[in-house]
GROMACS .gro file of C-alpha atoms in nm:
model
  395
    1UNK     CA    1   0.540  -5.389  -1.477
    2UNK     CA    2   0.543  -5.078  -1.690
    3UNK     CA    3   0.798  -4.789  -1.706
    4UNK     CA    4   0.732  -4.422  -1.761
    5UNK     CA    5   0.976  -4.173  -1.842
    6UNK     CA    6   0.966  -3.811  -1.709
    7UNK     CA    7   1.222  -3.559  -1.882
    8UNK     CA    8   1.431  -3.861  -1.959
    9UNK     CA    9   1.445  -4.033  -1.629
   10UNK     CA   10   1.259  -4.374  -1.604
   11UNK     CA   11   0.999  -4.344  -1.325
   12UNK     CA   12   0.919  -4.737  -1.238
   13UNK     CA   13   0.507  -4.799  -1.224
   14UNK     CA   14   0.307  -5.083  -1.136
   15UNK     CA   15  -0.029  -5.172  -1.347
   16UNK     CA   16  -0.196  -5.348  -1.624
   17UNK     CA   17  -0.059  -5.289  -1.956
   18UNK     CA   18  -0.343  -5.029  -2.080
   19UNK     CA   19  -0.358  -4.722  -2.270
   20UNK     CA   20  -0.470  -4.548  -1.965
   21UNK     CA   21  -0.358  -4.636  -1.602
   22UNK     CA   22  -0.556  -4.512  -1.320
   23UNK     CA   23  -0.384  -4.338  -1.049
   24UNK     CA   24  -0.456  -4.606  -0.787
   25UNK     CA   25  -0.230  -4.833  -0.984
   26UNK     CA   26   0.083  -4.599  -1.039
   27UNK     CA   27   0.331  -4.613  -0.786
   28UNK     CA   28   0.655  -4.417  -0.813
   29UNK     CA   29   0.977  -4.492  -0.659
   30UNK     CA   30   1.063  -4.265  -0.371
   31UNK     CA   31   1.439  -4.254  -0.473
   32UNK     CA   32   1.330  -4.081  -0.796
   33UNK     CA   33   1.031  -3.875  -0.665
   34UNK     CA   34   1.084  -3.818  -0.296
   35UNK     CA   35   0.785  -3.708  -0.123
   36UNK     CA   36   0.953  -3.416   0.062
   37UNK     CA   37   1.137  -3.102   0.017
   38UNK     CA   38   1.496  -3.158  -0.085
   39UNK     CA   39   1.612  -2.793  -0.087
   40UNK     CA   40   1.629  -2.586   0.188
   41UNK     CA   41   1.529  -2.227   0.253
   42UNK     CA   42   1.798  -1.984   0.119
   43UNK     CA   43   1.681  -1.664   0.297
   44UNK     CA   44   1.922  -1.438   0.480
   45UNK     CA   45   1.876  -1.355   0.859
   46UNK     CA   46   1.635  -1.555   1.088
   47UNK     CA   47   1.448  -1.374   1.398
   48UNK     CA   48   1.413  -1.716   1.612
   49UNK     CA   49   1.557  -2.044   1.529
   50UNK     CA   50   1.481  -2.387   1.717
   51UNK     CA   51   1.474  -2.748   1.638
   52UNK     CA   52   1.149  -2.735   1.529
   53UNK     CA   53   1.060  -2.382   1.364
   54UNK     CA   54   1.269  -2.104   1.235
   55UNK     CA   55   1.125  -1.763   1.180
   56UNK     CA   56   1.227  -1.592   0.880
   57UNK     CA   57   1.306  -1.209   0.871
   58UNK     CA   58   1.130  -0.999   0.629
   59UNK     CA   59   1.332  -0.880   0.329
   60UNK     CA   60   1.279  -0.508   0.418
   61UNK     CA   61   1.196  -0.301   0.741
   62UNK     CA   62   0.831  -0.387   0.849
   63UNK     CA   63   0.821  -0.044   1.025
   64UNK     CA   64   0.790   0.143   0.695
   65UNK     CA   65   0.427   0.003   0.627
   66UNK     CA   66   0.295   0.230   0.891
   67UNK     CA   67   0.481   0.519   0.739
   68UNK     CA   68   0.336   0.444   0.403
   69UNK     CA   69  -0.007   0.404   0.560
   70UNK     CA   70   0.017   0.738   0.716
   71UNK     CA   71   0.137   0.901   0.370
   72UNK     CA   72  -0.147   0.742   0.188
   73UNK     CA   73  -0.376   0.950   0.401
   74UNK     CA   74  -0.175   1.275   0.391
   75UNK     CA   75   0.047   1.281   0.096
   76UNK     CA   76  -0.166   1.387  -0.202
   77UNK     CA   77   0.056   1.171  -0.499
   78UNK     CA   78   0.029   0.848  -0.273
   79UNK     CA   79  -0.356   0.931  -0.152
   80UNK     CA   80  -0.465   0.975  -0.530
   81UNK     CA   81  -0.279   0.657  -0.639
   82UNK     CA   82  -0.434   0.470  -0.401
   83UNK     CA   83  -0.771   0.592  -0.476
   84UNK     CA   84  -0.760   0.523  -0.812
   85UNK     CA   85  -0.685   0.159  -0.763
   86UNK     CA   86  -0.956   0.117  -0.513
   87UNK     CA   87  -1.221   0.295  -0.724
   88UNK     CA   88  -1.163   0.111  -1.049
   89UNK     CA   89  -1.059  -0.252  -0.863
   90UNK     CA   90  -1.373  -0.268  -0.643
   91UNK     CA   91  -1.618  -0.333  -0.930
   92UNK     CA   92  -1.859  -0.548  -0.746
   93UNK     CA   93  -1.855  -0.945  -0.769
   94UNK     CA   94  -2.084  -1.248  -0.787
   95UNK     CA   95  -2.050  -1.598  -0.648
   96UNK     CA   96  -2.062  -1.888  -0.885
   97UNK     CA   97  -2.082  -2.264  -0.811
   98UNK     CA   98  -2.016  -2.574  -0.947
   99UNK     CA   99  -2.250  -2.710  -1.253
  100UNK     CA  100  -2.375  -3.004  -0.979
  101UNK     CA  101  -2.548  -2.760  -0.780
  102UNK     CA  102  -2.922  -2.694  -0.861
  103UNK     CA  103  -3.018  -2.329  -0.919
  104UNK     CA  104  -3.272  -2.347  -0.602
  105UNK     CA  105  -2.982  -2.426  -0.387
  106UNK     CA  106  -2.782  -2.176  -0.568
  107UNK     CA  107  -3.041  -1.899  -0.500
  108UNK     CA  108  -3.053  -2.028  -0.134
  109UNK     CA  109  -2.678  -1.987  -0.084
  110UNK     CA  110  -2.630  -1.650  -0.225
  111UNK     CA  111  -2.927  -1.521  -0.016
  112UNK     CA  112  -2.752  -1.666   0.279
  113UNK     CA  113  -2.413  -1.497   0.190
  114UNK     CA  114  -2.607  -1.175   0.113
  115UNK     CA  115  -2.752  -1.167   0.472
  116UNK     CA  116  -2.446  -1.313   0.653
  117UNK     CA  117  -2.218  -1.035   0.472
  118UNK     CA  118  -2.397  -0.776   0.641
  119UNK     CA  119  -2.286  -0.877   0.983
  120UNK     CA  120  -1.940  -0.940   0.908
  121UNK     CA  121  -1.822  -0.562   0.969
  122UNK     CA  122  -1.910  -0.308   1.206
  123UNK     CA  123  -1.775   0.011   1.066
  124UNK     CA  124  -1.793  -0.057   0.677
  125UNK     CA  125  -2.058  -0.042   0.429
  126UNK     CA  126  -2.099  -0.450   0.402
  127UNK     CA  127  -1.861  -0.646   0.193
  128UNK     CA  128  -1.791  -0.381  -0.090
  129UNK     CA  129  -1.661  -0.169   0.212
  130UNK     CA  130  -1.459  -0.442   0.320
  131UNK     CA  131  -1.329  -0.520  -0.037
  132UNK     CA  132  -1.206  -0.135  -0.037
  133UNK     CA  133  -0.982  -0.222   0.284
  134UNK     CA  134  -0.844  -0.522   0.142
  135UNK     CA  135  -0.737  -0.378  -0.163
  136UNK     CA  136  -0.632  -0.078   0.022
  137UNK     CA  137  -0.428  -0.305   0.237
  138UNK     CA  138  -0.281  -0.487  -0.045
  139UNK     CA  139  -0.133  -0.159  -0.216
  140UNK     CA  140  -0.002  -0.017   0.119
  141UNK     CA  141   0.147  -0.317   0.262
  142UNK     CA  142   0.208  -0.555  -0.029
  143UNK     CA  143  -0.014  -0.810   0.121
  144UNK     CA  144  -0.374  -0.934   0.210
  145UNK     CA  145  -0.400  -1.015   0.579
  146UNK     CA  146  -0.720  -1.091   0.773
  147UNK     CA  147  -0.885  -1.352   0.978
  148UNK     CA  148  -1.210  -1.512   0.935
  149UNK     CA  149  -1.341  -1.538   1.303
  150UNK     CA  150  -1.614  -1.830   1.333
  151UNK     CA  151  -1.888  -1.771   1.586
  152UNK     CA  152  -1.912  -1.944   1.909
  153UNK     CA  153  -2.165  -2.240   1.794
  154UNK     CA  154  -1.926  -2.295   1.474
  155UNK     CA  155  -2.225  -2.227   1.234
  156UNK     CA  156  -2.085  -1.935   1.034
  157UNK     CA  157  -1.863  -1.642   1.019
  158UNK     CA  158  -1.896  -1.392   1.308
  159UNK     CA  159  -1.681  -1.137   1.145
  160UNK     CA  160  -1.380  -1.052   0.949
  161UNK     CA  161  -1.078  -0.897   1.120
  162UNK     CA  162  -0.816  -0.693   0.929
  163UNK     CA  163  -0.494  -0.796   1.060
  164UNK     CA  164  -0.227  -0.554   1.006
  165UNK     CA  165   0.048  -0.727   0.773
  166UNK     CA  166   0.373  -0.563   0.954
  167UNK     CA  167   0.268  -0.754   1.265
  168UNK     CA  168   0.302  -1.094   1.094
  169UNK     CA  169   0.620  -1.306   1.103
  170UNK     CA  170   0.630  -1.622   0.884
  171UNK     CA  171   0.798  -1.938   1.045
  172UNK     CA  172   0.943  -2.218   0.855
  173UNK     CA  173   0.824  -2.548   0.997
  174UNK     CA  174   1.135  -2.795   0.965
  175UNK     CA  175   0.901  -3.080   1.028
  176UNK     CA  176   0.628  -3.025   0.782
  177UNK     CA  177   0.849  -2.794   0.549
  178UNK     CA  178   0.578  -2.567   0.540
  179UNK     CA  179   0.549  -2.191   0.619
  180UNK     CA  180   0.317  -2.109   0.931
  181UNK     CA  181   0.184  -1.759   1.024
  182UNK     CA  182   0.289  -1.587   1.369
  183UNK     CA  183   0.179  -1.242   1.516
  184UNK     CA  184   0.420  -1.044   1.696
  185UNK     CA  185   0.288  -0.868   1.989
  186UNK     CA  186   0.420  -0.612   2.229
  187UNK     CA  187   0.254  -0.490   2.569
  188UNK     CA  188  -0.007  -0.718   2.636
  189UNK     CA  189   0.002  -1.049   2.786
  190UNK     CA  190  -0.072  -1.318   2.542
  191UNK     CA  191  -0.015  -1.720   2.513
  192UNK     CA  192   0.304  -1.692   2.358
  193UNK     CA  193   0.513  -1.931   2.163
  194UNK     CA  194   0.841  -1.834   2.286
  195UNK     CA  195   1.053  -1.541   2.448
  196UNK     CA  196   1.006  -1.376   2.107
  197UNK     CA  197   0.630  -1.228   2.158
  198UNK     CA  198   0.488  -1.444   1.900
  199UNK     CA  199   0.171  -1.624   1.883
  200UNK     CA  200   0.077  -1.880   1.650
  201UNK     CA  201  -0.213  -1.810   1.399
  202UNK     CA  202  -0.476  -2.074   1.273
  203UNK     CA  203  -0.420  -2.127   0.908
  204UNK     CA  204  -0.784  -2.250   0.899
  205UNK     CA  205  -0.909  -1.910   0.985
  206UNK     CA  206  -0.599  -1.658   0.920
  207UNK     CA  207  -0.523  -1.579   0.549
  208UNK     CA  208  -0.234  -1.404   0.417
  209UNK     CA  209  -0.147  -1.339   0.016
  210UNK     CA  210   0.137  -1.172  -0.100
  211UNK     CA  211   0.149  -0.947  -0.400
  212UNK     CA  212   0.498  -0.977  -0.519
  213UNK     CA  213   0.805  -1.097  -0.460
  214UNK     CA  214   1.087  -1.322  -0.641
  215UNK     CA  215   1.216  -1.549  -0.354
  216UNK     CA  216   1.055  -1.825  -0.124
  217UNK     CA  217   1.044  -1.546   0.120
  218UNK     CA  218   0.660  -1.534   0.202
  219UNK     CA  219   0.655  -1.169   0.269
  220UNK     CA  220   0.469  -0.950   0.048
  221UNK     CA  221   0.664  -0.619  -0.042
  222UNK     CA  222   0.481  -0.305  -0.058
  223UNK     CA  223   0.444  -0.164  -0.400
  224UNK     CA  224   0.473   0.202  -0.302
  225UNK     CA  225   0.806   0.151  -0.132
  226UNK     CA  226   1.010   0.303  -0.426
  227UNK     CA  227   0.794   0.646  -0.388
  228UNK     CA  228   0.929   0.681  -0.029
  229UNK     CA  229   1.245   0.861  -0.150
  230UNK     CA  230   1.064   1.105  -0.395
  231UNK     CA  231   0.813   1.214  -0.091
  232UNK     CA  232   1.131   1.340   0.083
  233UNK     CA  233   1.242   1.538  -0.208
  234UNK     CA  234   0.923   1.666  -0.310
  235UNK     CA  235   0.857   1.793   0.029
  236UNK     CA  236   1.210   1.961   0.041
  237UNK     CA  237   1.116   2.146  -0.272
  238UNK     CA  238   0.776   2.272  -0.128
  239UNK     CA  239   0.928   2.384   0.187
  240UNK     CA  240   1.179   2.608   0.002
  241UNK     CA  241   0.915   2.763  -0.228
  242UNK     CA  242   0.709   2.811   0.075
  243UNK     CA  243   0.960   2.998   0.248
  244UNK     CA  244   1.050   3.198  -0.035
  245UNK     CA  245   0.657   3.297  -0.079
  246UNK     CA  246   0.625   3.385   0.286
  247UNK     CA  247   0.950   3.605   0.303
  248UNK     CA  248   0.890   3.784  -0.020
  249UNK     CA  249   0.562   3.716  -0.172
  250UNK     CA  250   0.462   3.547  -0.464
  251UNK     CA  251   0.524   3.797  -0.729
  252UNK     CA  252   0.822   3.983  -0.575
  253UNK     CA  253   0.901   4.265  -0.315
  254UNK     CA  254   0.917   4.623  -0.354
  255UNK     CA  255   1.218   4.815  -0.232
  256UNK     CA  256   1.195   5.181  -0.103
  257UNK     CA  257   1.547   5.380  -0.021
  258UNK     CA  258   1.492   5.709   0.192
  259UNK     CA  259   1.735   5.960   0.274
  260UNK     CA  260   1.846   5.926   0.626
  261UNK     CA  261   1.755   6.224   0.858
  262UNK     CA  262   2.015   6.406   1.035
  263UNK     CA  263   2.084   6.370   1.395
  264UNK     CA  264   1.925   6.663   1.596
  265UNK     CA  265   2.139   6.878   1.843
  266UNK     CA  266   2.133   6.740   2.197
  267UNK     CA  267   1.982   6.412   2.063
  268UNK     CA  268   2.126   6.116   2.233
  269UNK     CA  269   2.254   5.808   2.006
  270UNK     CA  270   1.978   5.587   2.129
  271UNK     CA  271   1.734   5.863   2.081
  272UNK     CA  272   1.855   5.887   1.733
  273UNK     CA  273   1.851   5.529   1.634
  274UNK     CA  274   1.495   5.498   1.780
  275UNK     CA  275   1.375   5.792   1.591
  276UNK     CA  276   1.522   5.636   1.285
  277UNK     CA  277   1.318   5.321   1.302
  278UNK     CA  278   1.008   5.510   1.398
  279UNK     CA  279   1.057   5.670   1.066
  280UNK     CA  280   1.116   5.380   0.841
  281UNK     CA  281   0.806   5.209   1.008
  282UNK     CA  282   0.592   5.529   0.940
  283UNK     CA  283   0.714   5.512   0.553
  284UNK     CA  284   0.644   5.147   0.524
  285UNK     CA  285   0.272   5.203   0.653
  286UNK     CA  286   0.233   5.528   0.401
  287UNK     CA  287   0.380   5.300   0.123
  288UNK     CA  288   0.156   5.032   0.190
  289UNK     CA  289  -0.138   5.226   0.216
  290UNK     CA  290  -0.028   5.422  -0.120
  291UNK     CA  291  -0.012   5.086  -0.316
  292UNK     CA  292  -0.349   4.982  -0.195
  293UNK     CA  293  -0.509   5.305  -0.348
  294UNK     CA  294  -0.242   5.294  -0.653
  295UNK     CA  295  -0.062   5.586  -0.578
  296UNK     CA  296   0.255   5.629  -0.419
  297UNK     CA  297   0.450   5.976  -0.344
  298UNK     CA  298   0.791   6.059  -0.244
  299UNK     CA  299   1.058   6.343  -0.242
  300UNK     CA  300   1.263   6.351  -0.566
  301UNK     CA  301   1.608   6.236  -0.513
  302UNK     CA  302   1.509   6.159  -0.166
  303UNK     CA  303   1.301   5.844  -0.242
  304UNK     CA  304   1.386   5.543  -0.434
  305UNK     CA  305   1.160   5.271  -0.562
  306UNK     CA  306   1.247   4.934  -0.685
  307UNK     CA  307   1.060   4.632  -0.761
  308UNK     CA  308   1.246   4.320  -0.739
  309UNK     CA  309   1.069   4.014  -0.918
  310UNK     CA  310   1.081   3.666  -0.777
  311UNK     CA  311   0.946   3.510  -1.071
  312UNK     CA  312   1.242   3.520  -1.248
  313UNK     CA  313   1.441   3.303  -0.976
  314UNK     CA  314   1.164   3.030  -1.053
  315UNK     CA  315   1.294   2.953  -1.384
  316UNK     CA  316   1.343   2.609  -1.429
  317UNK     CA  317   1.154   2.494  -1.098
  318UNK     CA  318   0.887   2.351  -1.295
  319UNK     CA  319   1.109   2.106  -1.466
  320UNK     CA  320   1.231   1.986  -1.140
  321UNK     CA  321   0.881   1.907  -1.029
  322UNK     CA  322   0.814   1.743  -1.332
  323UNK     CA  323   1.099   1.535  -1.271
  324UNK     CA  324   1.028   1.476  -0.934
  325UNK     CA  325   0.660   1.357  -1.042
  326UNK     CA  326   0.762   1.149  -1.303
  327UNK     CA  327   0.976   0.944  -1.074
  328UNK     CA  328   0.704   0.976  -0.807
  329UNK     CA  329   0.449   0.805  -1.065
  330UNK     CA  330   0.706   0.534  -1.153
  331UNK     CA  331   0.738   0.478  -0.776
  332UNK     CA  332   0.361   0.445  -0.734
  333UNK     CA  333   0.313   0.216  -1.025
  334UNK     CA  334   0.121   0.464  -1.229
  335UNK     CA  335   0.176   0.676  -1.526
  336UNK     CA  336   0.147   1.061  -1.441
  337UNK     CA  337  -0.155   1.115  -1.639
  338UNK     CA  338  -0.345   0.891  -1.400
  339UNK     CA  339  -0.244   1.128  -1.133
  340UNK     CA  340  -0.351   1.455  -1.334
  341UNK     CA  341  -0.019   1.542  -1.483
  342UNK     CA  342  -0.058   1.568  -1.855
  343UNK     CA  343   0.298   1.562  -1.975
  344UNK     CA  344   0.225   1.536  -2.349
  345UNK     CA  345   0.023   1.191  -2.337
  346UNK     CA  346  -0.128   1.089  -2.665
  347UNK     CA  347  -0.410   0.876  -2.712
  348UNK     CA  348  -0.253   0.585  -2.822
  349UNK     CA  349  -0.040   0.603  -2.522
  350UNK     CA  350  -0.351   0.668  -2.315
  351UNK     CA  351  -0.490   0.307  -2.452
  352UNK     CA  352  -0.147   0.141  -2.340
  353UNK     CA  353  -0.151   0.274  -2.011
  354UNK     CA  354  -0.538   0.185  -1.947
  355UNK     CA  355  -0.460  -0.157  -2.076
  356UNK     CA  356  -0.159  -0.189  -1.848
  357UNK     CA  357  -0.393  -0.060  -1.551
  358UNK     CA  358  -0.645  -0.324  -1.618
  359UNK     CA  359  -0.380  -0.623  -1.605
  360UNK     CA  360  -0.258  -0.423  -1.273
  361UNK     CA  361  -0.605  -0.460  -1.130
  362UNK     CA  362  -0.643  -0.827  -1.208
  363UNK     CA  363  -0.348  -0.898  -1.025
  364UNK     CA  364  -0.488  -0.723  -0.705
  365UNK     CA  365  -0.833  -0.869  -0.743
  366UNK     CA  366  -0.687  -1.211  -0.780
  367UNK     CA  367  -0.571  -1.175  -0.414
  368UNK     CA  368  -0.903  -1.064  -0.285
  369UNK     CA  369  -1.092  -1.316  -0.486
  370UNK     CA  370  -0.864  -1.630  -0.319
  371UNK     CA  371  -0.963  -1.456  -0.003
  372UNK     CA  372  -1.327  -1.423  -0.047
  373UNK     CA  373  -1.364  -1.772  -0.190
  374UNK     CA  374  -1.195  -1.920   0.102
  375UNK     CA  375  -1.423  -1.716   0.353
  376UNK     CA  376  -1.749  -1.790   0.161
  377UNK     CA  377  -1.657  -2.147   0.149
  378UNK     CA  378  -1.618  -2.141   0.509
  379UNK     CA  379  -1.925  -1.978   0.596
  380UNK     CA  380  -2.123  -2.181   0.386
  381UNK     CA  381  -1.973  -2.530   0.488
  382UNK     CA  382  -2.023  -2.431   0.859
  383UNK     CA  383  -2.400  -2.344   0.790
  384UNK     CA  384  -2.451  -2.687   0.660
  385UNK     CA  385  -2.458  -2.624   0.285
  386UNK     CA  386  -2.323  -2.885   0.030
  387UNK     CA  387  -2.129  -2.791  -0.308
  388UNK     CA  388  -1.801  -2.905  -0.453
  389UNK     CA  389  -1.658  -2.562  -0.531
  390UNK     CA  390  -1.736  -2.193  -0.565
  391UNK     CA  391  -1.559  -1.899  -0.756
  392UNK     CA  392  -1.550  -1.536  -0.711
  393UNK     CA  393  -1.591  -1.314  -1.002
  394UNK     CA  394  -1.561  -0.952  -1.038
  395UNK     CA  395  -1.774  -0.747  -1.262
   0.00000   0.00000   0.00000
């Protein structure tokens, strides 16, 4: 019998006294190394709980994801930030196999994948289009969520279904101590797990990869979430400027004061007011026509012209917009220079920014990489190919 120490604790093992002990010869005391989880999930509220499963509540309102998705279509800052990540992140990829696979077999499997990938999506330009969607999904929702749907004969993948992450709920299985994915559905009749409109997804076909988070909670957190408040502030600022421009113009407004005509004998008060209004309307048309011709005339001491500039009222507005855009860029996890705003960025700073962006892209690509590796492996296994492992490498 031999004793092994781990972190100062003695772990009892059995086997021959040799320098190298085979795995099959080593046995550990379950009292020292328990073959199960000892800690318990420390998440807050739960959506559903019974003796078998506990549906974990997300750490944020899932309804915010559709809002971010709409803003990615309509807001120029969020749209540009997303476009930057998609264009720089989708560099194309290659599939590599373990060294035991012969080159002839590698070529067959790559040719098979190239043929099958074209059929996996009905609305995108092959796998590159699907990868664009995957990267966009990660940035909008903080997670990659899709289902690899096998064909009826189980000889390959029929298609890839993009599943909105906001409808995914995670359940903690108290027996296996694993997290299991469910889909929350409303308005349709489906085989439900319980009264909570939850259908259990198949972990062999459905895959969910979260981008970030610091707890055991499996939900991904949308990276653009901190930018939402700046969207509201920016819209309020733009609405105010739009109102000023619509009311008084871009440069300012001309004020014309005229001598008011006297009331005529026998003229009623109503007729007098009507005549004054018509007099002002006619004067307005004459002044507008004169300014188009570059000439305006009036009676001395009877007509007073004064131009009021609005540009002086915009002093300091650019600084407010700059502050908002800097905070906006921070919420989007990008430097303002990547959004077309040059606020004194130096060449050295650009190098740092680009290096940081490359690291950011690597983290996002890793989610897509793991997802593609699983799907490609599933397709090839179902098609009857034999290999130990494959890896996806972005160009």
